mmCIF file of C-alpha atoms and ligand atoms in Angstrom:
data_model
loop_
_atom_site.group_PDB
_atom_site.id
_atom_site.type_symbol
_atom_site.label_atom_id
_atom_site.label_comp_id
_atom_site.label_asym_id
_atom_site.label_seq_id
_atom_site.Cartn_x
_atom_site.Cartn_y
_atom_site.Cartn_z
ATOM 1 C CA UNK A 1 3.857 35.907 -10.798
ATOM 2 C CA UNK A 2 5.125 33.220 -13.320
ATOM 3 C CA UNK A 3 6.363 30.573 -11.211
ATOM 4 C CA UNK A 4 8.665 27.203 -12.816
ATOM 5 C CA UNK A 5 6.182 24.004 -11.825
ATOM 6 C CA UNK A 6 7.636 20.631 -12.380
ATOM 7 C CA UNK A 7 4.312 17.762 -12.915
ATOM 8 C CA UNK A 8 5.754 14.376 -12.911
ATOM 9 C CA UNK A 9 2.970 12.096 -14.538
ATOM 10 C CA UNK A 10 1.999 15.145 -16.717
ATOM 11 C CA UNK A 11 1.065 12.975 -19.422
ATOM 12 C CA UNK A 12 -1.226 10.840 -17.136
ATOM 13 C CA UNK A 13 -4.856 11.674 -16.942
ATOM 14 C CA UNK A 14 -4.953 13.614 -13.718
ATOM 15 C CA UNK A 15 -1.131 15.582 -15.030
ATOM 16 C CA UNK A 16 -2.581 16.225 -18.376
ATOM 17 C CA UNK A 17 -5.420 18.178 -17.178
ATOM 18 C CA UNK A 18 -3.180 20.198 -14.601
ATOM 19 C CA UNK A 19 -0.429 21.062 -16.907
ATOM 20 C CA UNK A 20 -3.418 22.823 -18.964
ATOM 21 C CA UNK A 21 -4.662 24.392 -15.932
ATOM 22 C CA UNK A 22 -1.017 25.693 -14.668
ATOM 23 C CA UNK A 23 -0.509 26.794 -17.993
ATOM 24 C CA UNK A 24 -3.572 28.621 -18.435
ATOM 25 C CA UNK A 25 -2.362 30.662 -15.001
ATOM 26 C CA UNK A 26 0.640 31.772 -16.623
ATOM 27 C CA UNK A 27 2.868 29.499 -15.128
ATOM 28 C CA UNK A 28 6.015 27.714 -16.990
ATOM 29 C CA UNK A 29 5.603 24.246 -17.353
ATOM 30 C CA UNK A 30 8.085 21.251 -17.256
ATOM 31 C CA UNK A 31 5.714 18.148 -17.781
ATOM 32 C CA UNK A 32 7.955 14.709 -16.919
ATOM 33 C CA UNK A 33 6.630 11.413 -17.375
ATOM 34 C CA UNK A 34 8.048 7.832 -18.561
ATOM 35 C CA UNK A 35 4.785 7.443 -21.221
ATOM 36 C CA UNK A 36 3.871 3.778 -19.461
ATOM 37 C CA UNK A 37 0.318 4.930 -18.721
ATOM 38 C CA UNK A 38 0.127 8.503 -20.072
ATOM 39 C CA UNK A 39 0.527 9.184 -23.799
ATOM 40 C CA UNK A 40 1.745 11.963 -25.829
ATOM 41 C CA UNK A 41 -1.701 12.485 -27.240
ATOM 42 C CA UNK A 42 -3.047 13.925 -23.525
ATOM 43 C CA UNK A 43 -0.465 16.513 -24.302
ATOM 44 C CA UNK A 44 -0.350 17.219 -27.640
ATOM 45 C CA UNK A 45 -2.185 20.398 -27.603
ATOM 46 C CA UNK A 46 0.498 21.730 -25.154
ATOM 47 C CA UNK A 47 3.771 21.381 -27.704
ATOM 48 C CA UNK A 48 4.121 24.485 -29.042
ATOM 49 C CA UNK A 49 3.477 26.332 -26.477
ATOM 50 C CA UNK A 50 6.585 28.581 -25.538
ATOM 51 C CA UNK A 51 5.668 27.773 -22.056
ATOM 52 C CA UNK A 52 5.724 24.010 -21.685
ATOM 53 C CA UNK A 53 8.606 21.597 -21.492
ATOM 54 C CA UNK A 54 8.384 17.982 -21.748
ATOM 55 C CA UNK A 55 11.073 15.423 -20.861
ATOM 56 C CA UNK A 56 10.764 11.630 -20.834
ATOM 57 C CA UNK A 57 12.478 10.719 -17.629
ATOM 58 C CA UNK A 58 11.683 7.576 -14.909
ATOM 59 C CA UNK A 59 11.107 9.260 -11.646
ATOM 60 C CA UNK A 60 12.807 5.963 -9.931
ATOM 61 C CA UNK A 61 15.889 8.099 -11.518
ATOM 62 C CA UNK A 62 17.041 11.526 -9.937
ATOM 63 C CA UNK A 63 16.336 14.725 -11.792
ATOM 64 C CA UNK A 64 18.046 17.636 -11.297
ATOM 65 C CA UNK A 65 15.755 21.253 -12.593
ATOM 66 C CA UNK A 66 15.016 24.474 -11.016
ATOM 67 C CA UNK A 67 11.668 25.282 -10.131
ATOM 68 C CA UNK A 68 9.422 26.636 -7.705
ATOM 69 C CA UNK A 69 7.245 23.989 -6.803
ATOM 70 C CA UNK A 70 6.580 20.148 -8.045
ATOM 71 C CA UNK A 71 2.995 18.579 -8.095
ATOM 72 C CA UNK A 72 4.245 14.584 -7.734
ATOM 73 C CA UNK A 73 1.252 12.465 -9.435
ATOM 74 C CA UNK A 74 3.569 9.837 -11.598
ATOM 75 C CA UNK A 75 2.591 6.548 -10.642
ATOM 76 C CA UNK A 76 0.521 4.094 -12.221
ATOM 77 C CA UNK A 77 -3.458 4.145 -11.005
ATOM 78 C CA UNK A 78 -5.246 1.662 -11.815
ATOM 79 C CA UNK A 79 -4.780 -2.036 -10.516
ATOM 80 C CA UNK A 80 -4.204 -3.080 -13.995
ATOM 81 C CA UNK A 81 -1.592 -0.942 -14.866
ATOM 82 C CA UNK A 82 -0.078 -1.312 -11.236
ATOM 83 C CA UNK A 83 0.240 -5.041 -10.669
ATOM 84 C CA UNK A 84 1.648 -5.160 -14.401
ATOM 85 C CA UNK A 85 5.009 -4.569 -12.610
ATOM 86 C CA UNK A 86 4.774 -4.144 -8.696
ATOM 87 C CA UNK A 87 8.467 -3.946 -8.299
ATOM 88 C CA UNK A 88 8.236 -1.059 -10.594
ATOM 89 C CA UNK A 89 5.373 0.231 -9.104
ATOM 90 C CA UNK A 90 6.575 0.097 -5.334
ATOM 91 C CA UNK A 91 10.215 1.506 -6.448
ATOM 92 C CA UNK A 92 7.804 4.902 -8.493
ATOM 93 C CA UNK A 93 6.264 5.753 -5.047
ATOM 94 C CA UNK A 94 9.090 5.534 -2.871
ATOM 95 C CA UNK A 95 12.366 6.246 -4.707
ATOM 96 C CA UNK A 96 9.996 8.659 -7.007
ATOM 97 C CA UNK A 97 9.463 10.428 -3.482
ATOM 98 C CA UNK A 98 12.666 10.199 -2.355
ATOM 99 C CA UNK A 99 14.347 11.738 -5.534
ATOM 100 C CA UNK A 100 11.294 14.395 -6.092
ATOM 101 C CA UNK A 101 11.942 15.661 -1.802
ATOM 102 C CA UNK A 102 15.716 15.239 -2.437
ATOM 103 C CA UNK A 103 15.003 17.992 -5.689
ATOM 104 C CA UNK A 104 12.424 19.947 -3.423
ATOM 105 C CA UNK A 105 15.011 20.151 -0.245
ATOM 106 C CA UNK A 106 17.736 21.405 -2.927
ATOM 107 C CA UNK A 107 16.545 23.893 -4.875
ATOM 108 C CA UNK A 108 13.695 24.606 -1.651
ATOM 109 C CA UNK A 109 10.592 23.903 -4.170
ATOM 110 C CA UNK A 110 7.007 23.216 -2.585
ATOM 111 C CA UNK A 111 5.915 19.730 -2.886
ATOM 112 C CA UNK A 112 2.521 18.043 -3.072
ATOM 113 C CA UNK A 113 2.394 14.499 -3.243
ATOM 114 C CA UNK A 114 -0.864 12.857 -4.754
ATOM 115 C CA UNK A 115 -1.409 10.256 -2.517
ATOM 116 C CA UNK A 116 -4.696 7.891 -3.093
ATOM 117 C CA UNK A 117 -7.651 6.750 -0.459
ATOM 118 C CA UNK A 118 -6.375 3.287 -0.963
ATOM 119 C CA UNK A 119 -3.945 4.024 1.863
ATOM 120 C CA UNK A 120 -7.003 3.586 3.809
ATOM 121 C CA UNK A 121 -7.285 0.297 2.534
ATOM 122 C CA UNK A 122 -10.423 -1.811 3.169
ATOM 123 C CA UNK A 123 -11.510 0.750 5.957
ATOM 124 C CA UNK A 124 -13.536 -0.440 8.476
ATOM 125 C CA UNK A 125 -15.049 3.133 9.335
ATOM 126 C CA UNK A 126 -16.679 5.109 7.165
ATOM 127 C CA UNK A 127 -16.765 7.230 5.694
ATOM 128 C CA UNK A 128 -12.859 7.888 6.328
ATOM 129 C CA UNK A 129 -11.549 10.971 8.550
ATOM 130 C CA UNK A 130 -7.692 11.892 7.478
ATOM 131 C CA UNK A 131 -7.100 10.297 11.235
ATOM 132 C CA UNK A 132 -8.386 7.061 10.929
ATOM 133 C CA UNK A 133 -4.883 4.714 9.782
ATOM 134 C CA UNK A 134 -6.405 2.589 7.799
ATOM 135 C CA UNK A 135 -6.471 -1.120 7.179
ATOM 136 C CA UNK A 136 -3.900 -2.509 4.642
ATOM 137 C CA UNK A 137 -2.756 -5.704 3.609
ATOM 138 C CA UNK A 138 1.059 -5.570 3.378
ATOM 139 C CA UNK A 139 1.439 -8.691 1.119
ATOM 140 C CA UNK A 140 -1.653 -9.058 -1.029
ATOM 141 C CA UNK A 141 -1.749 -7.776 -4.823
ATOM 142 C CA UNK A 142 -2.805 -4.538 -4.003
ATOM 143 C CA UNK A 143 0.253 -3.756 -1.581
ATOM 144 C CA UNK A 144 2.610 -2.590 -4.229
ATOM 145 C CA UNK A 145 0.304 0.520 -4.990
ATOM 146 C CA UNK A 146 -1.405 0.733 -1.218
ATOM 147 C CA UNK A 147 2.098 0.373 0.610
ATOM 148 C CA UNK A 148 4.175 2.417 -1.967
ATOM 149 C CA UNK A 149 1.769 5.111 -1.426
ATOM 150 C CA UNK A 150 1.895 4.486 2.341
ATOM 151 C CA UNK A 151 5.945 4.535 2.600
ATOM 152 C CA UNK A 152 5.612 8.374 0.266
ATOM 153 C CA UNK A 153 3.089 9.556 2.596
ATOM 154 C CA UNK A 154 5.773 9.036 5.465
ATOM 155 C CA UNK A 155 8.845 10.266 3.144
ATOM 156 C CA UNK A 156 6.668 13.301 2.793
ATOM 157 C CA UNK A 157 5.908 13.833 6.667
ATOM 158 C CA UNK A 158 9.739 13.037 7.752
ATOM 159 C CA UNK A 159 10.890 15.157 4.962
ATOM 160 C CA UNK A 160 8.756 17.826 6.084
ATOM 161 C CA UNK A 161 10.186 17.227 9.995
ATOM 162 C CA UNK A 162 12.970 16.805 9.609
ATOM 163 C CA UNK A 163 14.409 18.775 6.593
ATOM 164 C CA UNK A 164 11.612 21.566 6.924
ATOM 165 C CA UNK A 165 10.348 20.637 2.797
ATOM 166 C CA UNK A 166 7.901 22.737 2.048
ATOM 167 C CA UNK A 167 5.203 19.170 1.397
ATOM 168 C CA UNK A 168 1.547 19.265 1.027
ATOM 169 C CA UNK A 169 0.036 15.586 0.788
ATOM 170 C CA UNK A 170 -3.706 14.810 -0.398
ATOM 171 C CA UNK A 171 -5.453 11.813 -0.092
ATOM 172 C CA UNK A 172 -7.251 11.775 -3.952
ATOM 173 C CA UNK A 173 -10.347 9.710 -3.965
ATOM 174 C CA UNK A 174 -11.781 8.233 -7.492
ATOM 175 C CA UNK A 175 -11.511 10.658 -9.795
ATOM 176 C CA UNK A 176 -12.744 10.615 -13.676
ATOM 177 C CA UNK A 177 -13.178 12.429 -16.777
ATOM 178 C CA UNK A 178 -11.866 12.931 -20.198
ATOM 179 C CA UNK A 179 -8.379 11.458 -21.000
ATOM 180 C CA UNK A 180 -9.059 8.685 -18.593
ATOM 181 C CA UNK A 181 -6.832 5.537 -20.177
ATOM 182 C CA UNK A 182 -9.831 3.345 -22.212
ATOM 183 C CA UNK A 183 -8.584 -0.109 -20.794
ATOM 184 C CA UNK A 184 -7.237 0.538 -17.467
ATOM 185 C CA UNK A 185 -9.905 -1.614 -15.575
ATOM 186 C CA UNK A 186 -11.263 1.686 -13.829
ATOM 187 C CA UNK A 187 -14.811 1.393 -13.276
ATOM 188 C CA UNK A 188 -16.108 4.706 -14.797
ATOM 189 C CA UNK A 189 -13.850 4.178 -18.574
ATOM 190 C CA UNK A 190 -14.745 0.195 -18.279
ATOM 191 C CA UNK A 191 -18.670 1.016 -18.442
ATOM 192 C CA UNK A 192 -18.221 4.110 -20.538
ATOM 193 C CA UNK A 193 -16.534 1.602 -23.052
ATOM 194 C CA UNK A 194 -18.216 -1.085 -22.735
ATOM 195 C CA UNK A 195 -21.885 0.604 -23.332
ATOM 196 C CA UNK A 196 -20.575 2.619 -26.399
ATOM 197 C CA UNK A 197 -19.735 -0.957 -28.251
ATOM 198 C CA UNK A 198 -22.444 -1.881 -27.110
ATOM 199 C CA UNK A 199 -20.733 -4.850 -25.170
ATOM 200 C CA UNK A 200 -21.932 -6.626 -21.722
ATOM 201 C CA UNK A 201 -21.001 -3.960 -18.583
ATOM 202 C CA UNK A 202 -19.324 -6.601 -15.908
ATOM 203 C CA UNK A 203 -20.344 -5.875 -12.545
ATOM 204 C CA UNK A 204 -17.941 -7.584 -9.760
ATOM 205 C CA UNK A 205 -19.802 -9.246 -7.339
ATOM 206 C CA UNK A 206 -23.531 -8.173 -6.712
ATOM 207 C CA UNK A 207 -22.279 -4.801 -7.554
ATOM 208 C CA UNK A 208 -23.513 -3.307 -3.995
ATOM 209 C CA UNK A 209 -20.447 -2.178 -3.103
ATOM 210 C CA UNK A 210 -19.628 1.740 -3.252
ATOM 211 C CA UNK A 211 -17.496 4.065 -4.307
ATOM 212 C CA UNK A 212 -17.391 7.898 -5.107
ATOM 213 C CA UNK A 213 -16.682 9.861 -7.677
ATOM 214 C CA UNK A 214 -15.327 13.229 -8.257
ATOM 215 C CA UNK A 215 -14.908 14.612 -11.924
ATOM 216 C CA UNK A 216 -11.466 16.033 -13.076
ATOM 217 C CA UNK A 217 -12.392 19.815 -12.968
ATOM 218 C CA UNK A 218 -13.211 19.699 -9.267
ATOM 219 C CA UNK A 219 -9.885 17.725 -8.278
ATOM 220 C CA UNK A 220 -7.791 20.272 -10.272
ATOM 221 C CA UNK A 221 -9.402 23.021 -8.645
ATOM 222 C CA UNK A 222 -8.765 21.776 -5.056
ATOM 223 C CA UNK A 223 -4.974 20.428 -5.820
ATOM 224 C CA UNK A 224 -4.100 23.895 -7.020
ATOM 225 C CA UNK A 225 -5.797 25.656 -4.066
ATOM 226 C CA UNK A 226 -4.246 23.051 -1.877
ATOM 227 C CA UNK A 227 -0.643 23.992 -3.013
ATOM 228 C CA UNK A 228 -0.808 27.647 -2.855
ATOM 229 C CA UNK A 229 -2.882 27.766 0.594
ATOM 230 C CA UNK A 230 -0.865 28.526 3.406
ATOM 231 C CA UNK A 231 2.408 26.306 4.200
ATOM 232 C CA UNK A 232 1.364 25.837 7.636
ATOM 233 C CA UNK A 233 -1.761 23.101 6.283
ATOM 234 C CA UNK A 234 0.013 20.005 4.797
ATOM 235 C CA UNK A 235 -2.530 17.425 4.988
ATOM 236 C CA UNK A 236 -2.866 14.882 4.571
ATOM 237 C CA UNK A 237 -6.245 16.102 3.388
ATOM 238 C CA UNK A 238 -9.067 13.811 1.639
ATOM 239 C CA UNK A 239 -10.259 15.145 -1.714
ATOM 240 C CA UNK A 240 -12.939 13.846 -4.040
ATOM 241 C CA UNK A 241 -16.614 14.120 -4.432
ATOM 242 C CA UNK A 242 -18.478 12.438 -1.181
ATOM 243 C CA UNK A 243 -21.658 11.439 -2.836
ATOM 244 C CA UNK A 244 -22.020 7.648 -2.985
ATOM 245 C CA UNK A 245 -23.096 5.112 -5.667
ATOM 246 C CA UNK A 246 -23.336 1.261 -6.176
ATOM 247 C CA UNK A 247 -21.684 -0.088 -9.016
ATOM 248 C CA UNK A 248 -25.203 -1.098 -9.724
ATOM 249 C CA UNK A 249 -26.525 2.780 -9.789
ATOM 250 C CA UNK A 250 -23.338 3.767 -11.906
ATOM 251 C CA UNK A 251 -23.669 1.052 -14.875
ATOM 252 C CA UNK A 252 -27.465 1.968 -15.456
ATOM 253 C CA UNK A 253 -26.380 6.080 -15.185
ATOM 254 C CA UNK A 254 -24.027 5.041 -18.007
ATOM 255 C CA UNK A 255 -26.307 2.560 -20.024
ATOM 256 C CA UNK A 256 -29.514 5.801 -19.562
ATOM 257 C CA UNK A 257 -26.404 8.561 -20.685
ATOM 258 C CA UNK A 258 -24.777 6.802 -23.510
ATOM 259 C CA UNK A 259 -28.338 5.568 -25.010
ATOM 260 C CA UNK A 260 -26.538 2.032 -24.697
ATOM 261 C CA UNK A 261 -28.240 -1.304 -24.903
ATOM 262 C CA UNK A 262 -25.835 -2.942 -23.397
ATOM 263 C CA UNK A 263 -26.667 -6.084 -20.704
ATOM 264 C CA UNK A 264 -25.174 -6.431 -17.056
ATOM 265 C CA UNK A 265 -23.164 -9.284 -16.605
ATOM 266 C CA UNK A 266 -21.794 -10.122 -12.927
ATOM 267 C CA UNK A 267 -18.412 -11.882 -12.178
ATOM 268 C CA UNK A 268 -16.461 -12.507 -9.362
ATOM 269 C CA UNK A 269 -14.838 -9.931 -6.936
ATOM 270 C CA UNK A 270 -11.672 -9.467 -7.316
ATOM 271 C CA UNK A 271 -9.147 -10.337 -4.155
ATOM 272 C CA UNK A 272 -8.758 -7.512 -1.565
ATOM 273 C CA UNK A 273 -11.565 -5.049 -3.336
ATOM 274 C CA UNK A 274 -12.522 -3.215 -1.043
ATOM 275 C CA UNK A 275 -16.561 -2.586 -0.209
ATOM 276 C CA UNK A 276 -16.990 0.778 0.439
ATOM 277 C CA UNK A 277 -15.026 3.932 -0.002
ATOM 278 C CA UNK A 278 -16.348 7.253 0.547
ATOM 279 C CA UNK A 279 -14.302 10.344 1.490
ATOM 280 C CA UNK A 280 -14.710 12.677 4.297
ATOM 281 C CA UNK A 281 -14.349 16.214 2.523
ATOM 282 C CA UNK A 282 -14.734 18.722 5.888
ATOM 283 C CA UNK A 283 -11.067 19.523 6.193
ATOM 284 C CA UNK A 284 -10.627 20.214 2.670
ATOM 285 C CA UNK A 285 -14.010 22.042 2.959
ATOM 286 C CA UNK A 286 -12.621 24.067 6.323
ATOM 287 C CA UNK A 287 -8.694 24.939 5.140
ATOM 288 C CA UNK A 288 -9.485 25.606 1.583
ATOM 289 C CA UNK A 289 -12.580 26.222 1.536
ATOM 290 C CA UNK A 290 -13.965 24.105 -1.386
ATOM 291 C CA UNK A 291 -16.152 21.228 -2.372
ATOM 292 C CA UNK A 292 -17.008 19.480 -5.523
ATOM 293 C CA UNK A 293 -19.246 21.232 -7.845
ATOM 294 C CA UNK A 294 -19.770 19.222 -11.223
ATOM 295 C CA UNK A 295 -23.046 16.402 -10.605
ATOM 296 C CA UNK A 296 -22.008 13.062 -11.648
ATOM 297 C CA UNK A 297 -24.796 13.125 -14.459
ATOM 298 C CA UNK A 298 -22.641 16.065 -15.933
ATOM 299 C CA UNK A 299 -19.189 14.424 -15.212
ATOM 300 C CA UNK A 300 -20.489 11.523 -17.146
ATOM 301 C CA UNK A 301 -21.486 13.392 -20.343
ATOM 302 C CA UNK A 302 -18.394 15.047 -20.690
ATOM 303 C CA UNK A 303 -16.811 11.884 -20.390
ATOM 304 C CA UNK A 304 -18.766 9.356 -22.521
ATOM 305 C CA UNK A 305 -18.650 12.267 -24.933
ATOM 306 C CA UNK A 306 -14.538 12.058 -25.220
ATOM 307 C CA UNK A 307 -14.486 8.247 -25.082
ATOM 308 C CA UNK A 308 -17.144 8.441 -28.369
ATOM 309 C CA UNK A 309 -14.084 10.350 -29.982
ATOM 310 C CA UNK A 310 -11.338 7.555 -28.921
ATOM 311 C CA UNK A 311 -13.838 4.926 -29.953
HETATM 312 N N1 NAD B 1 -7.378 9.074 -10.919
HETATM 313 C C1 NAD B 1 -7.672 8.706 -9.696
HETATM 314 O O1 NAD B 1 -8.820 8.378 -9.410
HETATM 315 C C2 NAD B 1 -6.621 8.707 -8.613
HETATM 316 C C3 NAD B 1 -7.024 8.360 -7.308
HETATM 317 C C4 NAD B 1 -6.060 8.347 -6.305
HETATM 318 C C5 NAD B 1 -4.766 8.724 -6.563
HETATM 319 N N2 NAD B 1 -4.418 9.062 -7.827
HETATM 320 C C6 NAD B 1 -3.003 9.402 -8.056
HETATM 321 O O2 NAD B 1 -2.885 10.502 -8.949
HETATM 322 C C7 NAD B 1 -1.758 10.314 -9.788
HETATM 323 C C8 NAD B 1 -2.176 10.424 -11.245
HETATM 324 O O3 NAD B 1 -3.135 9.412 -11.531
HETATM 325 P P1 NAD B 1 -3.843 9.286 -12.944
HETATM 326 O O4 NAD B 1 -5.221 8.824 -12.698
HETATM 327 O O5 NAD B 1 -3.627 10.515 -13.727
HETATM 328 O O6 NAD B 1 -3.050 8.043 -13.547
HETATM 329 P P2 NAD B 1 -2.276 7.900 -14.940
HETATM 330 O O7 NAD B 1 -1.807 6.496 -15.015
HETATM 331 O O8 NAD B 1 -3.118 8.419 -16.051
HETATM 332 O O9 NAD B 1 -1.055 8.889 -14.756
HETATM 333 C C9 NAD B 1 0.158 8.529 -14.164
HETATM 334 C C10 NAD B 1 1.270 9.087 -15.027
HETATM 335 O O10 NAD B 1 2.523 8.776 -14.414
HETATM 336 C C11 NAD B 1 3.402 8.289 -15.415
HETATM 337 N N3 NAD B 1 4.389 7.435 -14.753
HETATM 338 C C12 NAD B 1 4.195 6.221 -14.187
HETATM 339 N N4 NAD B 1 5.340 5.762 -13.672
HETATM 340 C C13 NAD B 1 6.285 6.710 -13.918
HETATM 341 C C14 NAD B 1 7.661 6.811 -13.621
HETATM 342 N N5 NAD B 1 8.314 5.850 -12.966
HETATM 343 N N6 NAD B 1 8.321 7.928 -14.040
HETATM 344 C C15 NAD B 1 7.679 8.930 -14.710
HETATM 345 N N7 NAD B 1 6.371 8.869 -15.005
HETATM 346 C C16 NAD B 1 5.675 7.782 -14.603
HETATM 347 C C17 NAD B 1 2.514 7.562 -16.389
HETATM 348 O O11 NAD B 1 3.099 7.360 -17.661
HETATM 349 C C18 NAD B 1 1.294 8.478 -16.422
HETATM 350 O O12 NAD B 1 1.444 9.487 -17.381
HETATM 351 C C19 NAD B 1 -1.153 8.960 -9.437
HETATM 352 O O13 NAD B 1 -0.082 9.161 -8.547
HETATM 353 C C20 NAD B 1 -2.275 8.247 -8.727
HETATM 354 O O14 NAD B 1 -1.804 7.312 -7.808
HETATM 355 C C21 NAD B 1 -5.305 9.064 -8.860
#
């Protein structure tokens, strides 16, 4: 049945590839986004197609549409783009929330929420459980993104207990792939980029620390299985790809994949990065019954084969 889905971030990396994918169901698009990380050319294959809407709007504004359900991803990702403008940033998680659950509670939509691992902070257990609270700084540079996405997570749950919204909240881990933004400072696109010019990859500190990876076909599989499994399971539910890497192991994966000669250079860590970060995938692998499929040898040639097309 055709249902009316509303993706705010659409244009964004992650919204880009799930318009496609909703679209490809038969489902009728509306794709909103304020273009101040995605870009018009992550969606340019969509216009034209009777079935897909697009409308520049700031989520910090309330929108009033009719649809069925709303997958909530607008936000800025990447520290970069996030501590450009924290005010901003802070104000897209939580009024963004509160206007996209007022517009869910009205016109009684479902309602996922893509919240981020970072609410776990700089966890000292590991890997993380969807119980374990986390360990946040509330003032450092960081906060804006951590504790916006923090302050949604509990919008979601009191909307949800209060107002009976139909929510479903997961916890994304790092995620990458084609149409990832070339200079947003993310680790994958930063040593993607930097071996195809050929240019020094930078490490941060000795480059032991760890994180996971999950490619983009894997996460838009589980967010769409997440929002149409039953209403009783709203998360919060970790999702992303639990096998681990060093910085270290990534940057020569790259360097062997791309044919790159590029160097390693090490600098500094940056303040309040955390060490390790690894999900725990068994609820998502009990209630929906899925884990991540694509190796990240394979996630890595489809992407360092888009970025050779951007560069
Ligand atoms: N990619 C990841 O690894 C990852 C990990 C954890 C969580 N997430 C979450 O998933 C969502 C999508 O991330 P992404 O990687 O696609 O990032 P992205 O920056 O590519 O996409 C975010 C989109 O939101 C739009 N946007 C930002 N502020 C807006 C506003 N106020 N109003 C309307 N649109 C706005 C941007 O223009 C962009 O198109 C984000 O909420 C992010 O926090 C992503």
């Amino acid at each position: 049945m055709t249902k009316k889905i509303l993706v705010t971030g659409g244009a964004g990396f992650l919204g880009s590839h799930l318009c496609e994918r909703l679209l490809v169901e038969g489902n009728d698009v509306l794709c909103v986004d304020n273009f101040f990380t995605g870009s018009k050319d992550n969606i340019a294959h969509l216009i034209g197609n009777p079935y897909f809407e697009l409308i520049r709007h700031d989520v910090t504004f309330p929108l009033f549409v009719e649809v069925d359900q709303i997958y909530n991803l607008a936000c800025p990702a990447s520290p970069v783009h996030y501590q450009f403008d924290p005010v901003q940033t802070t104000k897209t998680s939580v009024h963004g929330a509160i206007n996209m659950l007022g517009l869910a509670k009205r016109v009684k939509a479902q309602i996922f929420q893509a919240s981020t691992s970072e609410v776990y902070g700089d966890p000292e257990i590991h890997p993380q459980t969807e119980d374990y609270w986390g360990r946040v700084n509330p003032i450092g540079i960081r906060s804006c993104y951590d504790e916006g996405k923090r302050c949604a997570e509990t919008l979601f749950f009191d909307y949800w207990r209060q107002h009976k919204v139909d929510i479903k909240v997961a916890r994304i881990f790092n995620t990458y792939g084609p149409r990832m933004h070339p200079n947003d400072g993310r680790v994958v696109s930063n040593f993607i980029v930097q071996a195809l010019k050929g240019e020094d990859i930078t490490i941060y500190g000795s480059g032991q620390q760890t994180r996971s990876f999950c490619y983009v076909d894997d996460l838009i599989e589980v967010i769409v299985r997440f929002m149409n499994a039953s209403k009783d399971f709203v998360g919060p539910v970790n999702i992303g790809n639990p096998g681990e890497f060093t910085m270290l192991e990534l940057a020569e994966r790259v360097i062997a994949l791309s044919g790159s000669k590029s160097k390693l250079v090490f600098k500094p860590l940056p303040s309040d990065d955390p060490k390790q970060r690894q999900p725990d995938i068994g609820l998502a692998k009990q209630e929906l019954d899925w884990e991540p499929k694509v190796s990240l040898d394979d996630g890595l040639r489809q992407t360092i084969k888009y970025f050779e097309t951007k560069i």
